[in-house]
Structures are given as C-alpha cells and as structure tokens.
Short mmCIF file of C-alpha atoms in Angstrom, two decimals:
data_model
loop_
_atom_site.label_atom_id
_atom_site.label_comp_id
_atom_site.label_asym_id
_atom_site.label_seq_id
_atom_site.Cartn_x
_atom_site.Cartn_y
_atom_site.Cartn_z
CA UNK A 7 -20.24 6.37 26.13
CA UNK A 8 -22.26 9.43 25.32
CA UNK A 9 -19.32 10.59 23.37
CA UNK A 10 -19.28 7.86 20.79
CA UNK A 11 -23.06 8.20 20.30
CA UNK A 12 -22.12 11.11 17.68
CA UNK A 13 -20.31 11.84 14.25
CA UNK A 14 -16.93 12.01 15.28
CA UNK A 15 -18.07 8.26 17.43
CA UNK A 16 -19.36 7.28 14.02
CA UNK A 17 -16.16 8.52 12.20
CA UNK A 18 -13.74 6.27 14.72
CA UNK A 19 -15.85 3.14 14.73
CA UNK A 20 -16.08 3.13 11.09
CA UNK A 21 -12.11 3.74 11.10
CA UNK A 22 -11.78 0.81 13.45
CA UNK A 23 -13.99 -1.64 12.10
CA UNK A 24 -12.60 -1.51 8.46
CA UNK A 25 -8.84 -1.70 9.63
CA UNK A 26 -9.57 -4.88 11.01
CA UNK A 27 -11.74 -5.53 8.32
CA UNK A 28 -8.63 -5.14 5.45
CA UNK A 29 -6.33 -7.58 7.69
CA UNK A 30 -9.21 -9.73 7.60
CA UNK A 31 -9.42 -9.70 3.86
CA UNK A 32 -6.13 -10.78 3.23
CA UNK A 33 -6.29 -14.18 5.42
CA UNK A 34 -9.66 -14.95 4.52
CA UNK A 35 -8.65 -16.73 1.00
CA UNK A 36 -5.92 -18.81 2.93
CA UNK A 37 -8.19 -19.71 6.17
CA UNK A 38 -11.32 -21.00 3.61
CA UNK A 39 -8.83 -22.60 1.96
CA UNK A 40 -9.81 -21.18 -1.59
CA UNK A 41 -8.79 -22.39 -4.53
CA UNK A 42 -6.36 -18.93 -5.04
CA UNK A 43 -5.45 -16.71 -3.14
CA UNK A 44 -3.48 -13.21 -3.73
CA UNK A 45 0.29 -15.08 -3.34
CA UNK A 46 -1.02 -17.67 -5.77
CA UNK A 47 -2.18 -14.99 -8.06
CA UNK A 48 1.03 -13.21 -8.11
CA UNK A 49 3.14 -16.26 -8.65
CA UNK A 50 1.04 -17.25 -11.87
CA UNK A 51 1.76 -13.92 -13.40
CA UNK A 52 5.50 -13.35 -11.85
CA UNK A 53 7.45 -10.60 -13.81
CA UNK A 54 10.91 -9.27 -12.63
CA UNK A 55 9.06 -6.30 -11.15
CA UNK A 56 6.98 -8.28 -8.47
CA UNK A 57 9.12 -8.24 -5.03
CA UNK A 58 10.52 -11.52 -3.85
CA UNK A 59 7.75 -13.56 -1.73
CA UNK A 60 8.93 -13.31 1.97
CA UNK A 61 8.97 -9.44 1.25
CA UNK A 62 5.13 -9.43 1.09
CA UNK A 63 5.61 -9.65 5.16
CA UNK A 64 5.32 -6.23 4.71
CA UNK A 65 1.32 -6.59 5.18
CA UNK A 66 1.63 -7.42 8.50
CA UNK A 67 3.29 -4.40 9.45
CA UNK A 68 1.19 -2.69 7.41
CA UNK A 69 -1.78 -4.10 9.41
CA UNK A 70 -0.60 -3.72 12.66
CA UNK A 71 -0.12 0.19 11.57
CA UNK A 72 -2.87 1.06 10.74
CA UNK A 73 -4.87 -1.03 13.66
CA UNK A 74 -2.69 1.54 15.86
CA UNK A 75 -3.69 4.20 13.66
CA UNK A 76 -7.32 3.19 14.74
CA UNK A 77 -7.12 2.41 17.93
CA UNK A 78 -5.50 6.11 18.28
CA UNK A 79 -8.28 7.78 16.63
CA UNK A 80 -10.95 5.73 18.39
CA UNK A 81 -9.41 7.36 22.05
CA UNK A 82 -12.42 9.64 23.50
CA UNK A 83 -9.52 12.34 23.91
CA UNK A 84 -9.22 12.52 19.92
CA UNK A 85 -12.75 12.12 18.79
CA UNK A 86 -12.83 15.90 17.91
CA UNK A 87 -9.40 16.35 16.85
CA UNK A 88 -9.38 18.83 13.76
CA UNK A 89 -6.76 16.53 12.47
CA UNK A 90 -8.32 13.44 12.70
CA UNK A 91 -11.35 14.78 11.49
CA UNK A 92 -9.80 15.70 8.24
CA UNK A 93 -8.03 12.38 7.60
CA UNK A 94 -10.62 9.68 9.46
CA UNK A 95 -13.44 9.37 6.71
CA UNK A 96 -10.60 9.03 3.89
CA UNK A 97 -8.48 6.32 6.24
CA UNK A 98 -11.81 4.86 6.35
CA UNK A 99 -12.14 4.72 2.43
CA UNK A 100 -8.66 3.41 1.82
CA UNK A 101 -9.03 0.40 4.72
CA UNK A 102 -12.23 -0.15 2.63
CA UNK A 103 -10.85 -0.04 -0.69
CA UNK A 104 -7.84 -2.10 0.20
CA UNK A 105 -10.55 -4.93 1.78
CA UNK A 106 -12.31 -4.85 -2.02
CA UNK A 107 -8.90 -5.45 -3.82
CA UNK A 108 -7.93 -7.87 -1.56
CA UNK A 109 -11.31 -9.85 -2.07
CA UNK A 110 -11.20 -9.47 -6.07
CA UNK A 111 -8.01 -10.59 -6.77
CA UNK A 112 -8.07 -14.22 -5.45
CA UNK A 113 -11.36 -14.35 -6.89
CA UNK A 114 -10.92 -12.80 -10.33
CA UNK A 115 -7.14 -12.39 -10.53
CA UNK A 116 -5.19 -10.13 -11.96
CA UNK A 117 -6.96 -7.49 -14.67
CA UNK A 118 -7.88 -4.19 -15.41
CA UNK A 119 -10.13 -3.94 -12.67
CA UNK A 120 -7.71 -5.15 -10.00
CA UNK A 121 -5.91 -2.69 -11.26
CA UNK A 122 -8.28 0.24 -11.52
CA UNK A 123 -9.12 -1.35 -7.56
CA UNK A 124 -5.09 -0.13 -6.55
CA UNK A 125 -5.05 2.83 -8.20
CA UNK A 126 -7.96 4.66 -6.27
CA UNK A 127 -6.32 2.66 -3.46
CA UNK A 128 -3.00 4.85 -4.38
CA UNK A 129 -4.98 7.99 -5.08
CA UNK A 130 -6.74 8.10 -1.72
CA UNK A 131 -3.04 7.48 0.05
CA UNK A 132 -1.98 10.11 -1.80
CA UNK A 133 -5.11 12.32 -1.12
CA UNK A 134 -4.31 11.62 2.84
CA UNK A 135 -0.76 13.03 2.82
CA UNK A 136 -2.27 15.95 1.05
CA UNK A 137 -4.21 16.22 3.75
CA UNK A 138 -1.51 15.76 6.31
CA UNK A 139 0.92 17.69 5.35
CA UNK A 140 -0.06 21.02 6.64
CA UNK A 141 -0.39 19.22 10.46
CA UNK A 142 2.73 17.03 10.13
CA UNK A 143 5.30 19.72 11.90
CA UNK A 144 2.71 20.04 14.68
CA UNK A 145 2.71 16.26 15.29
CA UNK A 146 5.30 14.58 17.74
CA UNK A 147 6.00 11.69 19.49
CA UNK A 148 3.00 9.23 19.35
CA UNK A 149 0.47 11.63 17.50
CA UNK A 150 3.14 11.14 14.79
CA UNK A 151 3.80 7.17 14.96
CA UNK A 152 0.23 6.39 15.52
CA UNK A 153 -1.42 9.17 13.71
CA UNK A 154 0.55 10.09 10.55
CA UNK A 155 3.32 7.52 10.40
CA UNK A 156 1.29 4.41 9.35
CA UNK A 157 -0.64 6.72 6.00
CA UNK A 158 2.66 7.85 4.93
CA UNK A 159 3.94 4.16 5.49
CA UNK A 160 0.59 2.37 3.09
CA UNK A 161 1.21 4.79 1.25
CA UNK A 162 4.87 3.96 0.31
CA UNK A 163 4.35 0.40 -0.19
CA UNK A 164 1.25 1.06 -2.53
CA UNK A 165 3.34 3.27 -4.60
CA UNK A 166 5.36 0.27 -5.25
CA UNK A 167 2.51 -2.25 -5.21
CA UNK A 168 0.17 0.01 -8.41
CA UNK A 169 3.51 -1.05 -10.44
CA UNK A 170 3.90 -4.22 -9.54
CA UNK A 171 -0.01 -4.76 -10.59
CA UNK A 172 0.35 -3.02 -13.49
CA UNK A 173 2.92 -5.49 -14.73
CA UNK A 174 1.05 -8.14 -13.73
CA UNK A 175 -2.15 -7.35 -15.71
CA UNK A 176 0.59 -6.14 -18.69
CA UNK A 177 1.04 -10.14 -18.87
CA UNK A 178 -2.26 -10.90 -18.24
CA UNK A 179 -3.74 -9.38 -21.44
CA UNK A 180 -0.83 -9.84 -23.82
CA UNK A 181 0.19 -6.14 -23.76
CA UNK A 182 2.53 -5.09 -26.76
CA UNK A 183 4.79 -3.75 -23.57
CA UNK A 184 6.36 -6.86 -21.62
CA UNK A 185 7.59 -6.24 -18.51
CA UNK A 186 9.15 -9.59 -18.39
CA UNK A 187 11.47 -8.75 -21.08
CA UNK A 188 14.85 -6.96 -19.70
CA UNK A 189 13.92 -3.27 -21.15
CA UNK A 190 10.29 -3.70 -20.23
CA UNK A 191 11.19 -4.58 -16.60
CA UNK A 192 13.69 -1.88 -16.27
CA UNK A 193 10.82 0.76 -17.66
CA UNK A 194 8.59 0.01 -15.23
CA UNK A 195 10.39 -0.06 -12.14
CA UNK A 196 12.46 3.37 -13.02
CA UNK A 197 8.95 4.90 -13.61
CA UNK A 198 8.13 3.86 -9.91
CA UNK A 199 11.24 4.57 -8.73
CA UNK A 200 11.14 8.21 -9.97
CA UNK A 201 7.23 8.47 -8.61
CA UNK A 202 8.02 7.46 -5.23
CA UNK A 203 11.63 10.00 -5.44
CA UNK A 204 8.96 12.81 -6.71
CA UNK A 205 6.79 12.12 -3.70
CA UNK A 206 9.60 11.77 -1.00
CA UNK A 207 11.20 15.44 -1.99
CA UNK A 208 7.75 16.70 -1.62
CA UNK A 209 6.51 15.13 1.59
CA UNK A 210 10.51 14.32 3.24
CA UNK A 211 8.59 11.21 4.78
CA UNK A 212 11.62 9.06 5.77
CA UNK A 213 8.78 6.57 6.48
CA UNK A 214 7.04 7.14 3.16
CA UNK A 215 10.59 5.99 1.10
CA UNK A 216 11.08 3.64 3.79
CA UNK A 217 8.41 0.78 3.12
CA UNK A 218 8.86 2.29 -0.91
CA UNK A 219 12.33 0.85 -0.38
CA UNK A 220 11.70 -2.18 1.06
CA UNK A 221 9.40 -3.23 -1.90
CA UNK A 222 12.32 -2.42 -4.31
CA UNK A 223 14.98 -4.17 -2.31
CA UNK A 224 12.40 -6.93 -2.61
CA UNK A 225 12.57 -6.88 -6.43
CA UNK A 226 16.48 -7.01 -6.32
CA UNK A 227 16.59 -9.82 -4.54
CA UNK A 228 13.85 -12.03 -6.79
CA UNK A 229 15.51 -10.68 -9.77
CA UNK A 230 19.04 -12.15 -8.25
CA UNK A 231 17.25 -15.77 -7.01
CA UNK A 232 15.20 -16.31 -10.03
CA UNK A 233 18.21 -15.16 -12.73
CA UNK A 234 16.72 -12.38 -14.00
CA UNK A 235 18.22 -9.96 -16.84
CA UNK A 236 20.40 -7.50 -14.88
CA UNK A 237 18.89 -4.39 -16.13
CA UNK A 238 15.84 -5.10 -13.80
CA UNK A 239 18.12 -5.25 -10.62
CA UNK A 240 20.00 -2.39 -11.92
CA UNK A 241 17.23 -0.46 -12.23
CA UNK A 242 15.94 -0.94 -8.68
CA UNK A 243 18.95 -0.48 -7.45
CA UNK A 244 19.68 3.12 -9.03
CA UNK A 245 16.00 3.58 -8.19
CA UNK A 246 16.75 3.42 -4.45
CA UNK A 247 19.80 5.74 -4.69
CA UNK A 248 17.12 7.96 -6.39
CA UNK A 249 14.97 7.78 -3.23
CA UNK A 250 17.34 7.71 -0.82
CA UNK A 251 19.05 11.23 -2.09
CA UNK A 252 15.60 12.69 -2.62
CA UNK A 253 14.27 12.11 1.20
CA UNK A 254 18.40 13.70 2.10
CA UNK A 255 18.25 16.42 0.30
CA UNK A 256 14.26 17.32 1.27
#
C-alpha cells in the first residue's frame, strides 16, 4: 500500500480513474436518457465523411484499451517505470479531455468548440507517440499490447474522428466549403487520409493505421448505403491504399 501513497501512486490512480471515467462519459447521455446524445448529434449533421453507424463500435475497443492500458500502469511493479512515467500524466490528460468532448457534444452539439475539444484531444495523442517512440523497440509482448498499443490505437481513430468533426461543424455554420457536396467530401477525407499515411511512415504503427482504417472503411460503406457521390468512396478508398503502402514500406 505504502507504494501507492506517492507520485508515481498518484500518477496511476489518476490514469485509472479517468479511463473509466471517458467510458463513462460516453453512456452517460444514453443511460439518463437525454434528450441527445453524441449518435444523435452526428446523425443531424451526417456528411459523406462521417463513418457508417455500427462502425462507431470502435469505442468499445477503444475503452477496453485503454482500461488495460491502466490497469497495466496501476501494477506496483510499474509504478516507477521511466516509461510510464513519461507517458502516464499525458494518458491522463487525453482520458480527461476525451471525457469533456464527450460531455459537450450531446449537450451543445456540434461547433467550433467541439471541435477545438478534438483537436487538443488529437494533439495530446500525437504528443504521446512522440513520447513513445524512442521506448517502442524496447517494448515486447504485453508491455507493448497493454502499454503502447492502445495510444497508438486512440490515436488512429482520432486522426480520423478531428475530420469527421470538422465536417460536421463545416455544416453546422454554413461554411462556404461543403463537405456534403462530392468535391468537398472527397477534400476532406484525402486530407485525412494523407495525415494518417504521414504519421504511419513515421511511427510504422500497424496498430496506429489499423483503427485509422477502420474509420475509413466505415465511410465507404455509408457512402455506398446512403447513395453517396462516388468521389467520396473513391477517395477513402485510394486513401487506404495510401495507408496501407505507407505502414509496408516504413
């Protein structure tokens, strides 16, 4: 116990506490039975960009990652691991971030500050593999799946995601760009596409593309259900090529 009763103890609880916290954000809308909730949200401002609904599952994977990533860090054999130490305080700010984002959005919707809300979200993920990247050869086995894996893995999807709001809030406030218009969709999910490809050369995270991926494969098929112009499943399409070569040939 006396271990716990220090910084690093602090660090780890605080890790633990708002993972659980950010899975709790997301139901809380849907359990009170609010009036919206993020889905709803989403659906009032659909554009070709935003994934088709059951791919949203993603979350719970998401979740359950990062509660392992917790749990992991929490064990009184890592409390002082120089790795964990770097990464735990900004895991701790992204879990926290992602809880406020989740709460504003079914409350306020989608807007600039939503927005702003996924961007810092993004720039912390990104800020973590920064961090990471120097210890990720040194990390195997589960000190990989439950201490890297499930950053690089968030921080895939909210590569994606930061798009997919931006389009939103496009619609939302009339923007003279419209990504519900067959070159406006195809703009903005090449633009992702080619951020995520930039990011999967540098890091060669198979499991940074992978959930990046998923989100696009996503937008194919609600682009395909829902009749979309074909530029915007092109586009994710050639977009995934893009990401798939990039991790290859890293």
């Amino acid at each position: 116990m006396q271990d716990y009763l220090t910084s690093d103890g602090l660090r780890a609880l605080a890790v633990l506490v708002l993972a659980i916290g950010q899975a709790a954000a997301a139901y809380w809308p849907d359990i009170r039975k609010w009036e919206h909730t993020i889905t709803s949200r989403s659906q009032n401002l659909d554009t070709p960009v935003v994934p088709f609904g059951p791919f949203f599952a993603i979350w719970l994977v998401i979740f359950a990652s990062c509660f392992g990533f917790a749990v992991w860090h929490a064990l009184r054999g890592n409390l002082n691991d120089p790795y964990l130490r770097q990464v735990g305080w900004m895991a701790a700010a992204l879990f926290a971030g992602n809880s406020a984002w989740e709460v504003y959005v079914p409350r306020k919707g989608f807007a600039w500050p939503s927005f702003y809300l996924i961007l810092v979200e993004l720039a912390l993920a990104l800020s973590l593999i920064v961090v990471i990247q120097p210890y990720v050869a040194g990390l195997t086995g589960v000190a990989y799946w439950l201490g890297a894996a499930p950053l690089y893995f968030f921080a895939g999807w909210l590569s994606v995601a930061t798009f997919v709001s931006l389009s939103s809030t496009l619609i939302l406030t009339n923007s003279t760009f419209n990504p519900r218009s067959a070159q406006g969709s195809a703009i903005t999910i090449v633009t992702a596409g080619d951020f995520v490809a930039v990011i999967a050369v540098w890091t060669g995270s198979a499991v940074y593309a992978a959930s990046a991926v998923w989100g696009l494969l996503g937008v194919i098929v609600g682009t395909r259900i829902k009749k979309e112009p074909i530029a915007a499943t092109t586009a994710a399409a050639t977009s995934i090529a893009l990401i798939l070569a990039s991790v290859a040939a890293s």
